[in-house]
PDB file of C-alpha atoms and ligand atoms in Angstrom:
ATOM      1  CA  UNK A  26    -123.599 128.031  80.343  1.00 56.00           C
ATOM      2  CA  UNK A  27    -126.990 126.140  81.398  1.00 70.00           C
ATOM      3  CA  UNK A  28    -129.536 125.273  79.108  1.00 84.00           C
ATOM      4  CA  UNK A  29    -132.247 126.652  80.764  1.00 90.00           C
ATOM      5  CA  UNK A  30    -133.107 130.742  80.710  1.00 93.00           C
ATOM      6  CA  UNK A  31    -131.533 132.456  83.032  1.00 95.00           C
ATOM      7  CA  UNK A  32    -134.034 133.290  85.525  1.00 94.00           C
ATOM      8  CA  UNK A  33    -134.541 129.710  86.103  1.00 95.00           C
ATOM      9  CA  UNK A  34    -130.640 128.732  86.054  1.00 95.00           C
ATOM     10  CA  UNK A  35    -131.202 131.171  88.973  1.00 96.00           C
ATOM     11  CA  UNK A  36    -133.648 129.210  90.733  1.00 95.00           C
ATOM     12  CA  UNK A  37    -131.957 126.093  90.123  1.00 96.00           C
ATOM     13  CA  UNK A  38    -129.365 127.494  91.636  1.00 96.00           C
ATOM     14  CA  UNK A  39    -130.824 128.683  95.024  1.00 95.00           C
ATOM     15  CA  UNK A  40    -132.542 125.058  95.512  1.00 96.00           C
ATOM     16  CA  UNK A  41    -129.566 123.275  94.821  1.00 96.00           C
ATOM     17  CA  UNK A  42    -128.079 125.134  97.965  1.00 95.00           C
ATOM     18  CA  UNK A  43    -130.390 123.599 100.055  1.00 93.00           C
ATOM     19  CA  UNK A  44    -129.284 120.570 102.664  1.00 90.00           C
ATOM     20  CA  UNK A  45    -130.197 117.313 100.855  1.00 92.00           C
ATOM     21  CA  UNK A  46    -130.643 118.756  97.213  1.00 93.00           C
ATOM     22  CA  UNK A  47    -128.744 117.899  94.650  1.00 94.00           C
ATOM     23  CA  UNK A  48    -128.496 119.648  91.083  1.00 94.00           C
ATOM     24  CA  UNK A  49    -131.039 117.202  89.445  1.00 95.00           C
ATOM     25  CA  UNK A  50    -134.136 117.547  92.917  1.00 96.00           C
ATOM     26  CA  UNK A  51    -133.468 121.121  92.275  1.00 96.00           C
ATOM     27  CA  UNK A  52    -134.053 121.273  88.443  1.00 96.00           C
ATOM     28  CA  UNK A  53    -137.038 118.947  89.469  1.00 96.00           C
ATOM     29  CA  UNK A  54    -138.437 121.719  91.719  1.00 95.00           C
ATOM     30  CA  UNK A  55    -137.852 124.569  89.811  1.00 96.00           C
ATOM     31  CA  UNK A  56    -139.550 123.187  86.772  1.00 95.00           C
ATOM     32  CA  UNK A  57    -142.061 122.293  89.451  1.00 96.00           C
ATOM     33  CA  UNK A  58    -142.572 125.633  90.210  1.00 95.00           C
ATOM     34  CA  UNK A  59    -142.159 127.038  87.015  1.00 94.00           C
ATOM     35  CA  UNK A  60    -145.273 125.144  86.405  1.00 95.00           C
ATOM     36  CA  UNK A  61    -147.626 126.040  88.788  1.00 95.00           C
ATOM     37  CA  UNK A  62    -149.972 128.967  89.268  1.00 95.00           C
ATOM     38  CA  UNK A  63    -148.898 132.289  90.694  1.00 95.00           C
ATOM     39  CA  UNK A  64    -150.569 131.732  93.754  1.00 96.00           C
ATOM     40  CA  UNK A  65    -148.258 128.987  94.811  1.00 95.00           C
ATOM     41  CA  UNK A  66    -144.604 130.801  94.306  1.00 94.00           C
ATOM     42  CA  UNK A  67    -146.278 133.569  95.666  1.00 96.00           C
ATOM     43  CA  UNK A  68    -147.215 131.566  99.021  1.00 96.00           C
ATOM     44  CA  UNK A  69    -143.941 129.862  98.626  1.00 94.00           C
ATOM     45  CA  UNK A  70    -141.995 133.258  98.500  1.00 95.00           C
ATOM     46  CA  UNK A  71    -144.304 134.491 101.816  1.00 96.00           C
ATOM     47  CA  UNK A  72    -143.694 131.259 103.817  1.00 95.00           C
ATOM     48  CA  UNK A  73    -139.859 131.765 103.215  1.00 94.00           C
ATOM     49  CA  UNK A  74    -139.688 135.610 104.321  1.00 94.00           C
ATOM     50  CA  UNK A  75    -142.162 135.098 107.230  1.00 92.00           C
ATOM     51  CA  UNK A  76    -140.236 131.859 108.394  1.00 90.00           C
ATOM     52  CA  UNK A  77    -137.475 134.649 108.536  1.00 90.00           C
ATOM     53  CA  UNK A  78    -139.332 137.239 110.317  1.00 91.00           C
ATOM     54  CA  UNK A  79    -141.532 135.357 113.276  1.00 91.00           C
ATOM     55  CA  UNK A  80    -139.737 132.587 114.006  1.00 92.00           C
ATOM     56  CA  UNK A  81    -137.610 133.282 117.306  1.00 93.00           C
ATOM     57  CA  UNK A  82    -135.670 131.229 120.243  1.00 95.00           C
ATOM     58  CA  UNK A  83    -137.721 131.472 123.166  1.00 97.00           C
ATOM     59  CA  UNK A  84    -135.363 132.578 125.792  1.00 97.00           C
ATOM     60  CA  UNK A  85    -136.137 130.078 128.318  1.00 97.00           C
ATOM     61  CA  UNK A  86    -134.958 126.525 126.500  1.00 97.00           C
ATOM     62  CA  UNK A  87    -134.129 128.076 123.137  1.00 97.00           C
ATOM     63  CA  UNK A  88    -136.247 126.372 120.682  1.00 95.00           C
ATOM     64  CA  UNK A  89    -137.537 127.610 117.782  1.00 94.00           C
ATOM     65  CA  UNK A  90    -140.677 129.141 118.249  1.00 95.00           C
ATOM     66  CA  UNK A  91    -143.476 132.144 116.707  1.00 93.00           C
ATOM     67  CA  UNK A  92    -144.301 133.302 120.715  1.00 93.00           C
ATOM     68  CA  UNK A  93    -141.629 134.072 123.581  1.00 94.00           C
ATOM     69  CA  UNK A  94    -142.172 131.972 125.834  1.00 95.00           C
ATOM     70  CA  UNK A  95    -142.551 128.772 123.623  1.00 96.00           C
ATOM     71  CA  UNK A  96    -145.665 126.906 124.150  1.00 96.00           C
ATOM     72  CA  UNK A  97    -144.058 124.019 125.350  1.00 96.00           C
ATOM     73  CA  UNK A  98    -142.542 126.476 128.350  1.00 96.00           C
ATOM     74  CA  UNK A  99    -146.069 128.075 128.724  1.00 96.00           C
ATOM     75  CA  UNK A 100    -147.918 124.551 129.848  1.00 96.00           C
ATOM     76  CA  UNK A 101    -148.498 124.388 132.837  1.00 94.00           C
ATOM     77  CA  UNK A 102    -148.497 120.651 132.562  1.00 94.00           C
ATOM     78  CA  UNK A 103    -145.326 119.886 131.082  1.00 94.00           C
ATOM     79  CA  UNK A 104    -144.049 121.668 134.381  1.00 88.00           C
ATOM     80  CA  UNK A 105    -143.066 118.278 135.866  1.00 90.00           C
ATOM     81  CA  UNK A 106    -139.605 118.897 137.008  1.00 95.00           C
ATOM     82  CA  UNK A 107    -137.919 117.441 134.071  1.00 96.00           C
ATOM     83  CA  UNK A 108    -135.626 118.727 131.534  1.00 97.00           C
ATOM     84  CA  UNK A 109    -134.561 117.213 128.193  1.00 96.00           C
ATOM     85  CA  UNK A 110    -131.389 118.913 126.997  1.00 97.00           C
ATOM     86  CA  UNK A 111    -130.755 118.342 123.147  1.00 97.00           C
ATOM     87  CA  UNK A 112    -127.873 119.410 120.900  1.00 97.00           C
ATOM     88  CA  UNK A 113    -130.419 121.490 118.358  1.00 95.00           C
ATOM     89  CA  UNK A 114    -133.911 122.618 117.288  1.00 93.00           C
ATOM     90  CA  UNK A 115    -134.024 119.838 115.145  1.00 92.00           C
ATOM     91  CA  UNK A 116    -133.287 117.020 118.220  1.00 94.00           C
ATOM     92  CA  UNK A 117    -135.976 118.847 119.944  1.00 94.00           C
ATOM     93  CA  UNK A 118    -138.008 118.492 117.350  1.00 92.00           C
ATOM     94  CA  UNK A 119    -137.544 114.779 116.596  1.00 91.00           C
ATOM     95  CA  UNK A 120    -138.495 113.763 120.454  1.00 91.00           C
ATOM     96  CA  UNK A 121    -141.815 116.093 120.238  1.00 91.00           C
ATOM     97  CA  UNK A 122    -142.449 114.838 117.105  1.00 91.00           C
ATOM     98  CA  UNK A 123    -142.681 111.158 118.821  1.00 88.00           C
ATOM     99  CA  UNK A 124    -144.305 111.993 121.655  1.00 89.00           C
ATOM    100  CA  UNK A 125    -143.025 110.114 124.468  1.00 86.00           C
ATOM    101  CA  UNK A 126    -141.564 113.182 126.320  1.00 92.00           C
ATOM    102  CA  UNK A 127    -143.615 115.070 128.374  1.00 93.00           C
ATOM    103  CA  UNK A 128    -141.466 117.120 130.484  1.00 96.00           C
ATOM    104  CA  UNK A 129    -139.834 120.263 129.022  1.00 97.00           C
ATOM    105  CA  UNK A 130    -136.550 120.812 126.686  1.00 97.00           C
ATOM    106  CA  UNK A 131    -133.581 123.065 126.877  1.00 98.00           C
ATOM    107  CA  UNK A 132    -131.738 123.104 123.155  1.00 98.00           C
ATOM    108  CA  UNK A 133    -127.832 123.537 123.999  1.00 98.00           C
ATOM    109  CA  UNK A 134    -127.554 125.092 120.347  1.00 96.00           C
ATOM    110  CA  UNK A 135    -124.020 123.354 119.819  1.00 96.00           C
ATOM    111  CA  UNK A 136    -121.776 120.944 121.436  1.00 96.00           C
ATOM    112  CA  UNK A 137    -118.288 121.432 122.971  1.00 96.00           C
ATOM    113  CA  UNK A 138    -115.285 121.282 120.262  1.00 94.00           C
ATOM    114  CA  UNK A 139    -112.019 122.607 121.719  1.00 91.00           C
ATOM    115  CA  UNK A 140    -110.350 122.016 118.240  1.00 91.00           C
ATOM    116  CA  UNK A 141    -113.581 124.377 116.627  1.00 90.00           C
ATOM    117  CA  UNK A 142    -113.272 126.646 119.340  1.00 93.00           C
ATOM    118  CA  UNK A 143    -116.932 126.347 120.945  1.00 94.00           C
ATOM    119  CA  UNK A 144    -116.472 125.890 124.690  1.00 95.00           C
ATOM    120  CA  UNK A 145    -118.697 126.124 127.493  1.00 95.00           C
ATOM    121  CA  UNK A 146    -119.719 129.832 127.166  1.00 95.00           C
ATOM    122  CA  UNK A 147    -120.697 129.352 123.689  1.00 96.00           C
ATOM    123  CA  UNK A 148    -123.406 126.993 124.790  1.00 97.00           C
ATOM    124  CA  UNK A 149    -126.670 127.549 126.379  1.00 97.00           C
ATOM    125  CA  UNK A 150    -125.488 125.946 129.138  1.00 97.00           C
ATOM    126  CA  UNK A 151    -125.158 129.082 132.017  1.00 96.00           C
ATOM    127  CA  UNK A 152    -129.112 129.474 131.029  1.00 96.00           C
ATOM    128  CA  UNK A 153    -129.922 126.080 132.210  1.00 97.00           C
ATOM    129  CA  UNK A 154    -127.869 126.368 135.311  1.00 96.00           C
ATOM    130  CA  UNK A 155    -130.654 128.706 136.480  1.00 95.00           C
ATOM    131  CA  UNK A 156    -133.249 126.918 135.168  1.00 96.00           C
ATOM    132  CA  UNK A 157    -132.515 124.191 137.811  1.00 94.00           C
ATOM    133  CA  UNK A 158    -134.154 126.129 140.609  1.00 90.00           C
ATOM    134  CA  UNK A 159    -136.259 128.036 139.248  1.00 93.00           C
ATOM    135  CA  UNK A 160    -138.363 125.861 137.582  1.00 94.00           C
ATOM    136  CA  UNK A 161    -137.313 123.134 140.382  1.00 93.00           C
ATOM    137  CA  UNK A 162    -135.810 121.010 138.489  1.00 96.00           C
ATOM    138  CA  UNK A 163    -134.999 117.207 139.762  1.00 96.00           C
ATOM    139  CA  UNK A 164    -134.562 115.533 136.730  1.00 96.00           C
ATOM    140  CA  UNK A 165    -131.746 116.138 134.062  1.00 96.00           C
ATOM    141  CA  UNK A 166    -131.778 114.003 130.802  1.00 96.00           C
ATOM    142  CA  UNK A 167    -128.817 114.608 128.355  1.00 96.00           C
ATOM    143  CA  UNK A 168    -129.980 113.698 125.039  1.00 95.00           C
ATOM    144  CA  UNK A 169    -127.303 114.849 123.023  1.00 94.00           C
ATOM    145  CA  UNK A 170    -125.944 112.650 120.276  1.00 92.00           C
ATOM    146  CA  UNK A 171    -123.742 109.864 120.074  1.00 87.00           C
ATOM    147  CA  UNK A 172    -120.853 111.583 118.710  1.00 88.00           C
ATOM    148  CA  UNK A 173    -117.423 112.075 120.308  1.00 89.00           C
ATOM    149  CA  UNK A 174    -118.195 115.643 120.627  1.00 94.00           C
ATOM    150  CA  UNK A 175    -121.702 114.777 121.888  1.00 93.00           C
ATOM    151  CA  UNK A 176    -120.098 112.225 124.648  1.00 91.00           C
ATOM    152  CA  UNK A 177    -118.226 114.733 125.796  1.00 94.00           C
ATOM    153  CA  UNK A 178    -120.420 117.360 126.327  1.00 96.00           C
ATOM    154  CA  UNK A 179    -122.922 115.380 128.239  1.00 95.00           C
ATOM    155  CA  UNK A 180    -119.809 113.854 130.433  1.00 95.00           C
ATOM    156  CA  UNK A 181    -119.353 117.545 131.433  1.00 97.00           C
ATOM    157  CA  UNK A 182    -122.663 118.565 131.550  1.00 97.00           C
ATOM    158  CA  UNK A 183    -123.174 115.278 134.187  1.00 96.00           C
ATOM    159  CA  UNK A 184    -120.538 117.130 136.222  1.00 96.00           C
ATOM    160  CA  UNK A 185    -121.246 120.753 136.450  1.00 96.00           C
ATOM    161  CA  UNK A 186    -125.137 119.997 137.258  1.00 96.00           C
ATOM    162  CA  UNK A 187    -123.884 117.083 139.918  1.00 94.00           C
ATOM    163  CA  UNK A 188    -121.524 120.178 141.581  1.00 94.00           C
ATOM    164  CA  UNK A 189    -124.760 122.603 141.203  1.00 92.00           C
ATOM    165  CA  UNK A 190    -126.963 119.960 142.922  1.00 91.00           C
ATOM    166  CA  UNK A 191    -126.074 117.281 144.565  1.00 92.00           C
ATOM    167  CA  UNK A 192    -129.332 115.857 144.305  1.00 93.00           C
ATOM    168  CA  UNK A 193    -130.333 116.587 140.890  1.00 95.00           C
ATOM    169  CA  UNK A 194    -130.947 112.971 138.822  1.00 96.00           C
ATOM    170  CA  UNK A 195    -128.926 113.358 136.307  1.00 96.00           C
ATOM    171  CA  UNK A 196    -129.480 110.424 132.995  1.00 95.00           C
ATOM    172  CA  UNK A 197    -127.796 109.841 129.981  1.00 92.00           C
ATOM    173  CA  UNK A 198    -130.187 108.669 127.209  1.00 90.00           C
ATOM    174  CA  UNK A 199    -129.603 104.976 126.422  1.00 86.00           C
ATOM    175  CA  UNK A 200    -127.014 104.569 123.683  1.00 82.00           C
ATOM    176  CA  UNK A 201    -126.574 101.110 120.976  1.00 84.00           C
ATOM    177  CA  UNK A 202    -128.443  98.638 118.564  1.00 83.00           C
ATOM    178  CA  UNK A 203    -131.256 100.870 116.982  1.00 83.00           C
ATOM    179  CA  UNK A 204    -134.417  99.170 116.119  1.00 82.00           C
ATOM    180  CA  UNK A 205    -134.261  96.765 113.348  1.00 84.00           C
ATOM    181  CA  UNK A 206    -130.122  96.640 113.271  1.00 83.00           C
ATOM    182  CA  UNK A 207    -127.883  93.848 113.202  1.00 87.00           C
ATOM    183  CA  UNK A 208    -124.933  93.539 115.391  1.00 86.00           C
ATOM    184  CA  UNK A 209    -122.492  92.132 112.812  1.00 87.00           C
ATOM    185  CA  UNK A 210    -122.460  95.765 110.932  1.00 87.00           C
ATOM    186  CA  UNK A 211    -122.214  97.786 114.563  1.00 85.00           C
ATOM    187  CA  UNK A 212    -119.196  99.533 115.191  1.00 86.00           C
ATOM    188  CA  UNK A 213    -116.902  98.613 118.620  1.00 86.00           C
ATOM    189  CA  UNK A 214    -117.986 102.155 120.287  1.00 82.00           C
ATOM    190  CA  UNK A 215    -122.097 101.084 119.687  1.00 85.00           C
ATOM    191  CA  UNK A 216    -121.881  98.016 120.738  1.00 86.00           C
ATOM    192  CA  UNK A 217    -119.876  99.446 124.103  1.00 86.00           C
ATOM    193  CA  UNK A 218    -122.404 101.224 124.935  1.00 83.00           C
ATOM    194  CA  UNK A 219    -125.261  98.843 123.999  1.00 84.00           C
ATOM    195  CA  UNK A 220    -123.736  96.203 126.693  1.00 86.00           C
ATOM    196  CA  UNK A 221    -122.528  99.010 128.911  1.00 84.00           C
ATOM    197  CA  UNK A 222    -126.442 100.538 129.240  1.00 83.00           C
ATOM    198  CA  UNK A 223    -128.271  96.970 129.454  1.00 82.00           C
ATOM    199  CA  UNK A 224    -130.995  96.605 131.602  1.00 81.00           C
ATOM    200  CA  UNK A 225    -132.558  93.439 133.462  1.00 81.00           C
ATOM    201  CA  UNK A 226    -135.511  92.031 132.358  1.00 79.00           C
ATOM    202  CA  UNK A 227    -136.376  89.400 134.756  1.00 79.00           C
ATOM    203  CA  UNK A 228    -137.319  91.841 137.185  1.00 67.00           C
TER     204      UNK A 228
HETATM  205 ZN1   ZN B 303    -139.349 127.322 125.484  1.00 55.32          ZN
END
């Protein structure tokens, strides 16, 4: 048995079910909260539940959003014929978050697995088919991630949109070195695709 009283043990507990928190963060944040004023685990128990209740996939790219349509969807502006499509909420997310995107986003909610099970129809991907015309698509990005699974998907992603429309620009994100790495620790698949998607820079 724990050391602490059982209500906390509880909460101890429920953090250290969280992604990325270990038995020793989540002691640290339940003591945390054990400390503070009522006000605070009282916000913190009303952000969880509403997080639960509002937050929806707008059902034109399905990102995570409060209104249906998302706001990105809803401007006008970002209605410049480009689509970003991204494995999850949390891809979406990251690009936003930097700011160098200004087009809109489709979130595939998965990749294709044949050995999990998850094919085609288990993607969002027949909702971005008709995306393509009606929001006049001409440009296609595949942003999902570097992973065999996520190679694959764009590969056949790249050739259901080609057979849609034949002239649809269809890119693959640029895949190798990160910023800041070193070549000597980069696996044989990175640096593949680091020499495979070089660029010229005399021109
Ligand atoms: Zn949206």
């Amino acid at each position: 048995m724990g050391i602490y009283p059982k209500s906390l043990e509880k909460l101890i507990k429920q953090f250290s079910r969280l992604p990325g928190i270990g038995q020793k963060s989540a002691t640290r944040v339940a003591l945390y909260v054990l400390r503070s004023n009522r006000e605070m685990a009282e916000s913190l128990a009303k952000s969880l539940i509403e997080v639960k209740e509002k937050i929806k996939f707008c059902s034109t790219c399905f990102n995570l959003t409060d209104d249906d349509p998302c706001p990105i969807c809803s401007d006008e502006n970002r209605s410049n014929g480009t689509i970003c499509v991204v494995e999850g909420p949390g891809d979406q997310l990251a690009i936003e978050e930097a700011g160098i995107f200004k087009g809109r986003y489709h979130v595939l909610h998965g990749v294709l697995s044949p050995l999990n099970g998850i094919g085609p129809e288990d993607l969002k991907i027949g909702e971005l088919l008709v995306r393509l015309s009606k929001e006049g698509i001409k440009e296609v990005i595949l942003a999902t991630n570097p992973t065999t699974e996520g190679e694959a998907t764009a590969f056949f992603l790249a050739k259901l949109l080609s057979e849609k429309d034949g002239k649809l620009k269809i890119a693959r994100i640029a895949l190798g070195v990160p910023m800041g790495g070193d070549l000597k620790y980069m696996d044989r698949m990175t640096l593949e695709h680091a020499l495979g998607s070089r660029r010229l820079i005399n021109q």
